[in-house]
Tab-separated table of C-alpha atoms and ligand atoms in Angstrom:
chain	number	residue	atom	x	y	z
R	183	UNK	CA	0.000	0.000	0.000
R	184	UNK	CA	0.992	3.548	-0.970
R	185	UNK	CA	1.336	5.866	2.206
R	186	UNK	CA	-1.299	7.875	2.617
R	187	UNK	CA	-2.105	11.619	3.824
R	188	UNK	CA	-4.924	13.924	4.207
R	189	UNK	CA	-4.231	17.377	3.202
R	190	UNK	CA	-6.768	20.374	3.618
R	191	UNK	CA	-6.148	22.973	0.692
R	192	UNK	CA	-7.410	26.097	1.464
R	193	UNK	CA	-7.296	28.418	-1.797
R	194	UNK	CA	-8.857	31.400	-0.117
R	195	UNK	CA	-8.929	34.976	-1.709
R	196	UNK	CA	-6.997	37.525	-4.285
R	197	UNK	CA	-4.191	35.528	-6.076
R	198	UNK	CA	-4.533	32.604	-3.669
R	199	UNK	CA	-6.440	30.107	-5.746
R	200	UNK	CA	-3.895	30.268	-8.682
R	201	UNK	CA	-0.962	30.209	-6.712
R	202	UNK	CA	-2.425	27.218	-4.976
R	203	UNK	CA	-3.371	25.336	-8.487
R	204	UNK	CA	0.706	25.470	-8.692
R	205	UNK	CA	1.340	23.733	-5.498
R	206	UNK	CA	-1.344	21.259	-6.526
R	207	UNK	CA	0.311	20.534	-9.966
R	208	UNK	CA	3.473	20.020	-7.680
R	209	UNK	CA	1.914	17.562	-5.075
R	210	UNK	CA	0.785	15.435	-8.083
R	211	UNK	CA	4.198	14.893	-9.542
R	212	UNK	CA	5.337	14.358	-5.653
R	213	UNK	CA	2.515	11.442	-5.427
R	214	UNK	CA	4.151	9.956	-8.777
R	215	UNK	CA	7.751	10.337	-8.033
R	216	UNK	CA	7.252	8.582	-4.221
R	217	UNK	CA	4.935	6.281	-4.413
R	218	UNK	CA	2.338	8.359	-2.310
R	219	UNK	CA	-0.899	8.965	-2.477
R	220	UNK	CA	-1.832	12.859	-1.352
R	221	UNK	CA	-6.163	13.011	-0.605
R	222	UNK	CA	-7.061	17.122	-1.224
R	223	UNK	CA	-9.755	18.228	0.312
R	224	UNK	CA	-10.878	21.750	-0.685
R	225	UNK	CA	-12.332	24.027	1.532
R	226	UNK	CA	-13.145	28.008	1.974
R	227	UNK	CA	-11.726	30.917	4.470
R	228	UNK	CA	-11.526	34.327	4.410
R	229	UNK	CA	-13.926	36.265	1.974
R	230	UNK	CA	-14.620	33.547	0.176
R	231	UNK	CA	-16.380	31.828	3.446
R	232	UNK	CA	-17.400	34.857	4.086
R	233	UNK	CA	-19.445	35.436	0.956
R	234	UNK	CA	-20.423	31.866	0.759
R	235	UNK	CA	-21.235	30.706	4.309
R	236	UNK	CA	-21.862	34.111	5.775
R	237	UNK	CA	-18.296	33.457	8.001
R	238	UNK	CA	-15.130	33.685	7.783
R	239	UNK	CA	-14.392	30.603	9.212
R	240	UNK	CA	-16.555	27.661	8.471
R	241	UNK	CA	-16.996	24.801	11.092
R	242	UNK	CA	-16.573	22.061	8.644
R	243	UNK	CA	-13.327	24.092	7.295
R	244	UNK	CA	-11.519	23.521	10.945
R	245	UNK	CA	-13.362	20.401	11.312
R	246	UNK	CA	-11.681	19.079	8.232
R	247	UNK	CA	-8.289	20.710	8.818
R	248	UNK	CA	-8.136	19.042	12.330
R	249	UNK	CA	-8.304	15.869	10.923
R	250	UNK	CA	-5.698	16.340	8.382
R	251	UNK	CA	-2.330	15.630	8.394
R	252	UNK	CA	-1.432	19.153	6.795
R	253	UNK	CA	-3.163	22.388	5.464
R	254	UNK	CA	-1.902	24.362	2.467
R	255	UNK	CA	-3.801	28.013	2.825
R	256	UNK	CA	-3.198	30.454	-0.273
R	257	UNK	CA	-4.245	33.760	1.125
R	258	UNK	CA	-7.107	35.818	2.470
R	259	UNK	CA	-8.420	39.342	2.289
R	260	UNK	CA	-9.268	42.157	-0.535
R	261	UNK	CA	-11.068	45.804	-0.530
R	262	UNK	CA	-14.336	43.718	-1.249
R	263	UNK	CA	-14.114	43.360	2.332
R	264	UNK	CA	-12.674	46.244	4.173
R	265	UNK	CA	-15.452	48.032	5.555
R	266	UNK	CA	-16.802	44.524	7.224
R	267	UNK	CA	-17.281	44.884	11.077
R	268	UNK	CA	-14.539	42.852	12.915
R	269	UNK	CA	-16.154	39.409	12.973
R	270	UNK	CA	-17.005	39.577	9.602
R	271	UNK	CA	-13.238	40.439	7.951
R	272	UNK	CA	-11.309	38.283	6.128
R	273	UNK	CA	-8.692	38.509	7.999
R	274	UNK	CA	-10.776	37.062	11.162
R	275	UNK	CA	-10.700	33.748	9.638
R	276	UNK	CA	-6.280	33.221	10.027
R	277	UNK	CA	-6.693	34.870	13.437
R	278	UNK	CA	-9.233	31.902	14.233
R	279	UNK	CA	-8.106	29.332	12.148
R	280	UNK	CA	-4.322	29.668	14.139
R	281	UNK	CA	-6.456	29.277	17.193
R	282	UNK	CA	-8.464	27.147	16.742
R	283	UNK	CA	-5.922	24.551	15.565
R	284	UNK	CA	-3.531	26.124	18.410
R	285	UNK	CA	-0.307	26.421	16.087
R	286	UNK	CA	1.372	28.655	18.278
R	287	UNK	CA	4.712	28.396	16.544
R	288	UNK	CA	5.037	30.299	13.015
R	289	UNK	CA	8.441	29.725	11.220
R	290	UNK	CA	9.368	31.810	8.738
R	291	UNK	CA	12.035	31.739	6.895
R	292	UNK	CA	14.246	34.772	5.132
R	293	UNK	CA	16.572	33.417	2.752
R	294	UNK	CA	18.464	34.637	0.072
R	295	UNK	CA	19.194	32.449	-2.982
R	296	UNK	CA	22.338	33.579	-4.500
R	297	UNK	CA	20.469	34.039	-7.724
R	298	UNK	CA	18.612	36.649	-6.202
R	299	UNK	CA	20.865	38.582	-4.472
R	300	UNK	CA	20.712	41.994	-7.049
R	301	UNK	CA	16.923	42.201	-6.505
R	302	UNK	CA	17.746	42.806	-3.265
R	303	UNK	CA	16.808	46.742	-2.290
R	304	UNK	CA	19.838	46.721	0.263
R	305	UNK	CA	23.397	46.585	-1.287
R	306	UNK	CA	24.249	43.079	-2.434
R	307	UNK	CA	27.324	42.923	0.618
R	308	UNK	CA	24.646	43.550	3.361
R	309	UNK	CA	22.298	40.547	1.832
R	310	UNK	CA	24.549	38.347	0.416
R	311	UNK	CA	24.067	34.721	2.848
R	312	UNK	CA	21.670	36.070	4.370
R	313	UNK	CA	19.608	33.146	6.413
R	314	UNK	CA	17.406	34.003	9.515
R	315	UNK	CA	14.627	32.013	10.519
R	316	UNK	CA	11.802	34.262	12.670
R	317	UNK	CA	9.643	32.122	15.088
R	318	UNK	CA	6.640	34.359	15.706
R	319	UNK	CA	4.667	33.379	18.506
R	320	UNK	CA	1.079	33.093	16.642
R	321	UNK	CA	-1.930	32.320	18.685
R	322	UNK	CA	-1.714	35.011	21.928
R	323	UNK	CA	-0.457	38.320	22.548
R	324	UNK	CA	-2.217	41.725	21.860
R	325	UNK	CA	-3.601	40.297	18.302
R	326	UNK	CA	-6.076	38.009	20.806
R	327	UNK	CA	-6.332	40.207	23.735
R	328	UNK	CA	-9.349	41.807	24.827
R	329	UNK	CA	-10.672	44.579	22.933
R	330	UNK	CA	-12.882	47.472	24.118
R	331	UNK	CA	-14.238	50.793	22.850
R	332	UNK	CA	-15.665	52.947	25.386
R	333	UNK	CA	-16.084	56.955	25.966
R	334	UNK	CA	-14.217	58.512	28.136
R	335	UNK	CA	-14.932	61.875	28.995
R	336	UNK	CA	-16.634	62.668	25.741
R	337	UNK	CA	-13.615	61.121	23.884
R	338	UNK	CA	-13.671	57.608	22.412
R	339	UNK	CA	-10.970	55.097	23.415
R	340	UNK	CA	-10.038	51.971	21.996
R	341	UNK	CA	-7.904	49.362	24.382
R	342	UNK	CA	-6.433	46.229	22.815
R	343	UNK	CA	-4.672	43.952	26.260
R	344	UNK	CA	-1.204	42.184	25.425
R	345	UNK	CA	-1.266	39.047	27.813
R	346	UNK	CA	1.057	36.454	28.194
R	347	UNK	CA	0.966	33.365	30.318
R	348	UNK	CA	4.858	31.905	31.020
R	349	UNK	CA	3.113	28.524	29.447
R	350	UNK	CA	2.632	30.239	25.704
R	351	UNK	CA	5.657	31.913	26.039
R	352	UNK	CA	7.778	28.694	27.469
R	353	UNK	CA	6.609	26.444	24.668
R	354	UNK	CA	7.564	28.883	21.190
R	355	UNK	CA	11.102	29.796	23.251
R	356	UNK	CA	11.252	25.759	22.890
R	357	UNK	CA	10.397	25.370	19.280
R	358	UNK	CA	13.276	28.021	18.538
R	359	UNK	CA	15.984	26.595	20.835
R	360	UNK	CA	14.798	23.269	18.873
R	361	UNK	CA	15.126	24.681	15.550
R	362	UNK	CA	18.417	26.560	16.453
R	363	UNK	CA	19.733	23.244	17.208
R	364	UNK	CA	19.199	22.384	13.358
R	365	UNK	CA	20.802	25.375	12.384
R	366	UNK	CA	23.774	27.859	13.344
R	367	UNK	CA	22.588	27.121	17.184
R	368	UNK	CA	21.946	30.938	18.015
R	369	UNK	CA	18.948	32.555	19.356
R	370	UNK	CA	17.765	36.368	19.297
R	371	UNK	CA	14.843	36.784	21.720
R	372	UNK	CA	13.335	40.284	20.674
R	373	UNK	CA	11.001	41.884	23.381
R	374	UNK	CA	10.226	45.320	24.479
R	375	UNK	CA	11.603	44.991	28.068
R	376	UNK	CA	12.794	48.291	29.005
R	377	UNK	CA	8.981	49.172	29.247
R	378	UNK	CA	6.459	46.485	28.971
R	379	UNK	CA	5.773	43.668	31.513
R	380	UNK	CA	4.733	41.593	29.173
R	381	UNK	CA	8.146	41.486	28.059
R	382	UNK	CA	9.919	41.674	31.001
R	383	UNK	CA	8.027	38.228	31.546
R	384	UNK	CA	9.251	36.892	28.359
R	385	UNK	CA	12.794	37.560	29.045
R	386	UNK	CA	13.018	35.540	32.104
R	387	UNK	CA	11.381	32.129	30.790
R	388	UNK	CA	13.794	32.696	27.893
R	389	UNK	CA	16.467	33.130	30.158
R	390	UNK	CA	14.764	29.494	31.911
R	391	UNK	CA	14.146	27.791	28.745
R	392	UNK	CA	18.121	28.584	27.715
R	393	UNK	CA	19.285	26.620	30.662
R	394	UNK	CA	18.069	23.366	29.461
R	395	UNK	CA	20.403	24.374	25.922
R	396	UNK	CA	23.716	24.908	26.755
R	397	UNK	CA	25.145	24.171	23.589
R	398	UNK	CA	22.683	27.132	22.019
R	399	UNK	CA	23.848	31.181	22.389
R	400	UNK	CA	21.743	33.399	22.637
R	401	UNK	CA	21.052	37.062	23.636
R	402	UNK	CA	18.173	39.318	24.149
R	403	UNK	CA	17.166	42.735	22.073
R	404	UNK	CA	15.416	45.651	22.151
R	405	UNK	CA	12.580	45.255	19.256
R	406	UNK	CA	13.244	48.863	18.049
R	407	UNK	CA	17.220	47.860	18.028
R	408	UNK	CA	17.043	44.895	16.289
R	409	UNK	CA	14.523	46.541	13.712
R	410	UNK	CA	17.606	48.656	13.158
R	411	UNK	CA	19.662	45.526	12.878
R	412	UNK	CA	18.125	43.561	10.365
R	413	UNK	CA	18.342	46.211	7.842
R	414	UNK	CA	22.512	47.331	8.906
R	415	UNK	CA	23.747	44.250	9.685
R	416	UNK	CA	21.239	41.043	8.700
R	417	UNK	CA	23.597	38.352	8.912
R	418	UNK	CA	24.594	37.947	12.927
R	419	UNK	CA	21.195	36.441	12.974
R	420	UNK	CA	20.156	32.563	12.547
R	421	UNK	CA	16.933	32.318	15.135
R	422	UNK	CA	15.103	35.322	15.946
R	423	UNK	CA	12.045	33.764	18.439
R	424	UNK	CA	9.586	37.231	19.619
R	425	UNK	CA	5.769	37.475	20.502
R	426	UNK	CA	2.928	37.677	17.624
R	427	UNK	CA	2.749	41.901	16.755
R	428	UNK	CA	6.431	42.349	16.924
R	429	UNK	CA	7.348	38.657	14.820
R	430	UNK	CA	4.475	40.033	12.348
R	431	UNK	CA	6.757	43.436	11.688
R	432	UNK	CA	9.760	41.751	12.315
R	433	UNK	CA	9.039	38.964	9.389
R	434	UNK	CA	8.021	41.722	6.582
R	435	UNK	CA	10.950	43.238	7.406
R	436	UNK	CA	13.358	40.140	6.958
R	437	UNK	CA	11.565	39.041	4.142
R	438	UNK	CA	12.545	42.335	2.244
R	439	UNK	CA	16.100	41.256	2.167
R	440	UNK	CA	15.606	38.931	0.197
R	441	UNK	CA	14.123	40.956	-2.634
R	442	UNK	CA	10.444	40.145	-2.715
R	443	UNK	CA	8.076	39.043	-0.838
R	444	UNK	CA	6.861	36.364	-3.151
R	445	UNK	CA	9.225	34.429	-2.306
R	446	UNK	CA	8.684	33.612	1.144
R	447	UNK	CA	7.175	30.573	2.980
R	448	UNK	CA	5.866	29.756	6.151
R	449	UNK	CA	5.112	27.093	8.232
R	450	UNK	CA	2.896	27.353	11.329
R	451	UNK	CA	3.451	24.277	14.050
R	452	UNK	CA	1.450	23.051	17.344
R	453	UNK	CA	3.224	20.660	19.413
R	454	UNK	CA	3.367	17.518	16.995
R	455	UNK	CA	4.010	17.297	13.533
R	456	UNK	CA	0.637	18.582	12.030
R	457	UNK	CA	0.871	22.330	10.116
R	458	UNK	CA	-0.358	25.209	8.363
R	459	UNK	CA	1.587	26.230	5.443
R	460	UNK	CA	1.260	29.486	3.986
R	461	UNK	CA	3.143	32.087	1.838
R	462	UNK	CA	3.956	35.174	3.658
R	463	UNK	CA	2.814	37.844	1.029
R	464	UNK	CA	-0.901	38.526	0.960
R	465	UNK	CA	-3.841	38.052	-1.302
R	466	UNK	CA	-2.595	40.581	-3.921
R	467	UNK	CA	-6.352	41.580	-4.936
R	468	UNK	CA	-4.631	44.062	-7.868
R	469	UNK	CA	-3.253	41.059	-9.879
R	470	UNK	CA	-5.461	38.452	-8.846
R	471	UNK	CA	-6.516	35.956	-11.805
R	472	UNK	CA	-4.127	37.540	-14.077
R	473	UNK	CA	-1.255	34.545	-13.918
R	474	UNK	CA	1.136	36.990	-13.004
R	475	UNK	CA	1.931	36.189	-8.965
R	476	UNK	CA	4.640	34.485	-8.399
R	477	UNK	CA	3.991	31.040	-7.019
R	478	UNK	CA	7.314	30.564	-5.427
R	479	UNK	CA	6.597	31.290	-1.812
R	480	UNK	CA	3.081	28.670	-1.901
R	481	UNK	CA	5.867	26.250	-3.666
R	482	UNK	CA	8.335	26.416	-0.903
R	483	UNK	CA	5.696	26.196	1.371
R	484	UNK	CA	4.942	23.128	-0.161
R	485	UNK	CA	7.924	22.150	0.230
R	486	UNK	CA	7.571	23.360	4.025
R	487	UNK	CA	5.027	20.853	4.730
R	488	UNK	CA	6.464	17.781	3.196
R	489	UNK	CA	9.454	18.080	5.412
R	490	UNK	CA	8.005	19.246	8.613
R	491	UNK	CA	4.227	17.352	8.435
R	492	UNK	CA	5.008	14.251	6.121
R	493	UNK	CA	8.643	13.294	6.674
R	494	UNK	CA	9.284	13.187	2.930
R	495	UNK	CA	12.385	14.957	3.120
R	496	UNK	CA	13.788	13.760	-0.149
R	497	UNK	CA	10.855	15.571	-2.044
R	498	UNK	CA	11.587	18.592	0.351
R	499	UNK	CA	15.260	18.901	-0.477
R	500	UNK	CA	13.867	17.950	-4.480
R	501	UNK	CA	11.601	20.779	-4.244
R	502	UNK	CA	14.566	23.645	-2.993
R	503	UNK	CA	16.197	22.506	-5.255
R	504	UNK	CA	14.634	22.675	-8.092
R	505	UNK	CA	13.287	26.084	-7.298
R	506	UNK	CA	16.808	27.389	-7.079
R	507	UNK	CA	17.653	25.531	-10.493
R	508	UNK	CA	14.818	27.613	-11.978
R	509	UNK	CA	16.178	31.150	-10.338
R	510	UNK	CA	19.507	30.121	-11.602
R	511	UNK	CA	18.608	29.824	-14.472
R	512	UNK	CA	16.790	33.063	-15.127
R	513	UNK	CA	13.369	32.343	-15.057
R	514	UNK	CA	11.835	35.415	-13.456
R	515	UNK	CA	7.485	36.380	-12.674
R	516	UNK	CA	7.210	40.161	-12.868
R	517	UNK	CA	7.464	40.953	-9.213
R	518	UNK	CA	11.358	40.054	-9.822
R	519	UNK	CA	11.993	40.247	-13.612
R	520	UNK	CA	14.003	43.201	-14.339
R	521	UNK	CA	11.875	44.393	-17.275
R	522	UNK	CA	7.893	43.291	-18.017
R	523	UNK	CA	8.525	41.566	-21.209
R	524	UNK	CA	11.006	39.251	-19.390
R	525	UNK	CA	8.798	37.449	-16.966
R	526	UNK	CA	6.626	34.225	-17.221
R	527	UNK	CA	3.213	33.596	-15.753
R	528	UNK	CA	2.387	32.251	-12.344
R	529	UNK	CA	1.754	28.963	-14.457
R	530	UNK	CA	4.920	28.953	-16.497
R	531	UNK	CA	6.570	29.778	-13.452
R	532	UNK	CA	5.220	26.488	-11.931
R	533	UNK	CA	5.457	24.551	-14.789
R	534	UNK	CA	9.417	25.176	-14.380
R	535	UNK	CA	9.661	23.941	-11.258
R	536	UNK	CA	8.026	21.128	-11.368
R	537	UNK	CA	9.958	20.034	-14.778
R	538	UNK	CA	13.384	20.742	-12.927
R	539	UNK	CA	11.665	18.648	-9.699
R	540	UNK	CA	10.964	15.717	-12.008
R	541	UNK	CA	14.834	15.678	-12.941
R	542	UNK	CA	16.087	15.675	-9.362
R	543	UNK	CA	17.437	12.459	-7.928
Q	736	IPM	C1	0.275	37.722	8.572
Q	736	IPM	C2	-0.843	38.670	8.310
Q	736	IPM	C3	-1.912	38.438	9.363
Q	736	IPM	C4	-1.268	38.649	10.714
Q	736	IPM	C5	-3.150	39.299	9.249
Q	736	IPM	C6	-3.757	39.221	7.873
Q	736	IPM	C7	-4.158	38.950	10.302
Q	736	IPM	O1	-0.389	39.984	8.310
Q	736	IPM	O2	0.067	36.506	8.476
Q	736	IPM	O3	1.369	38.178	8.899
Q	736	IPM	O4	-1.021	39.768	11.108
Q	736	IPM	O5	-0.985	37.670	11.380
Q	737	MN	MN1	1.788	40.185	8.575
């Protein structure tokens, strides 16, 4: 018997269903080339849900995705949307969908291929190597605290409550001592602790959690200094592990170094071996259905979830790569071709990869 898996494919909004029909096209030479068999089941979030099912979040959508083994998710969100009241926004969906499948770990990834290393906006010396993996803590924090509105002496104010429990904090600080361990074994906890106590919290089960990895540096920094330092100075960083607001800055900001944010994936991680894979960049409603997005970040995603959820690491290193091959070799989408007339379509784009996958091996 083949080996099995279930995988949840969540196409969502803007660009994300055609981006997503790449990573399909991908899983089906994957199936071929090991001897597995991959059962898709497609389901909506975001505006999509929200149009269809009057929610942004479906119960048989999480229902479904907690019995999977993985779930690809394309990308939510568009103007159609904007005016929504909270429950009702696209973007309520990820913030519940994270929850409710409590993947509290996000890894993300900012790496430079040495193809792309002139796209870069930042002088080629600065970006050159450059390799960080951000751990954004992804299910607590001020993103899920409480929320009010209220007037105040004739003048509206809005309060949004940053909580953390030494529990949520303890087990992400893990997950990037773990990962650190698989990589240059250094970790940058970023926190705010010259002024919130939120922080100062987080400091001290980092400084806890370090004890039990002794073969692991690390230091702490200042969130405004070490915005400074991924832009002067990227590469003294291999694990950067921070709470969900600051990690959401703090990964847009890595991922520029790298050129464009089409490139980036992301894997979001409980305690076991089930995930959410995702490309960082949004929904892109300005190109949507025009086969222009660049379907590299869903791809390495992809590639994301057959190493971390399935444990086929041979058709994760394939997958890498091949990409690379492809960026070696020129192939460009718009968001990184150096002139229009230059670039391919999301599906030729695809179509690449998966050709220079099939040769791998
Ligand atoms: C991201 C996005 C989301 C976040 C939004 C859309 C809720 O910006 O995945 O980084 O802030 O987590
Ligand atoms: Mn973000």
């Amino acid at each position: 018997m083949d080996k099995e898996f279930q995988i949840v494919i969540l196409p969502g909004d803007g660009i994300g269903p055609e981006i997503m029909e790449e990573a399909v096209k991908l899983l089906r030479n994957v199936e071929e080339k090991e001897g597995v068999r991959f059962h898709l089941s497609y389901e909506r979030i975001g505006g999509d849900a929200i149009d269809h099912d009057g929610t942004p979040l479906p119960e048989q959508t999480l229902n479904r995705c907690r019995e999977a083994d993985a779930v690809l998710l394309g990308a939510v969100g568009g103007p159609k949307w904007d005016d929504n009241p909270p429950e009702l926004r696209p973007e309520k969906g990820l913030l519940a969908i994270r929850k409710g499948l409590d993947i509290f770990a996000n890894l993300r990834p900012a790496f430079l291929y040495d193809a792309m290393k002139s796209v870069s906006s930042l002088k080629e010396e600065v970006v050159r190597g450059v390799d960080i993996m951000v751990v954004r803590e992804l299910t607590g924090g001020i993103y899920f605290g409480e929320k009010t509105r209220e007037t105040v002496n004739g003048q509206e104010m809005a309060t949004d409550k940053l909580s953390y429990t030494e529990q949520e904090i303890e087990r992400v600080v893990r997950q990037a001592f773990e990962i650190a361990r698989k990589r240059k074994n250094f970790v940058t906890s970023v926190d705010k602790a010259n002024v919130l106590e939120s922080s100062r919290l987080w400091r001290s089960v980092v400084d806890r959690v370090a004890k039990d990895y002794p073969d692991v540096q690390y230091q702490h920094m200042l969130v405004d200094a070490c915005a400074m330092e991924i832009i002067r100075s990227p590469r003294q960083f291999d694990v950067i592990v921070t709470e969900n607001m600051f990690g959401d800055i703090l990964s847009d900001e890595a991922s520029m170094l790298t050129g464009s944010i089409g490139m980036l994936p992301s894997a979001s991680m409980g305690d076991g071996t089930f995930g959410l894979y995702e490309p960082v960049h949004g929904s892109a409603p300005d190109i949507a259905g025009e086969n222009i997005a660049n379907p590299v970040a869903t791809i390495l995603s992809t590639a994301m979830m057959l190493r971390y959820s399935l444990g086929l690491t041979r058709a994760a290193d394939e997958v890498d790569r091949a990409v690379e091959e492809v960026l070696q070799s020129g192939v460009r989408t718009m968001d990184i071709a150096e002139s229009r007339e230059q670039a391919v379509t999301t599906s030729e784009m695809g179509d690449q990869i998966v050709a220079a996958y099939r040769k791998q091996g």
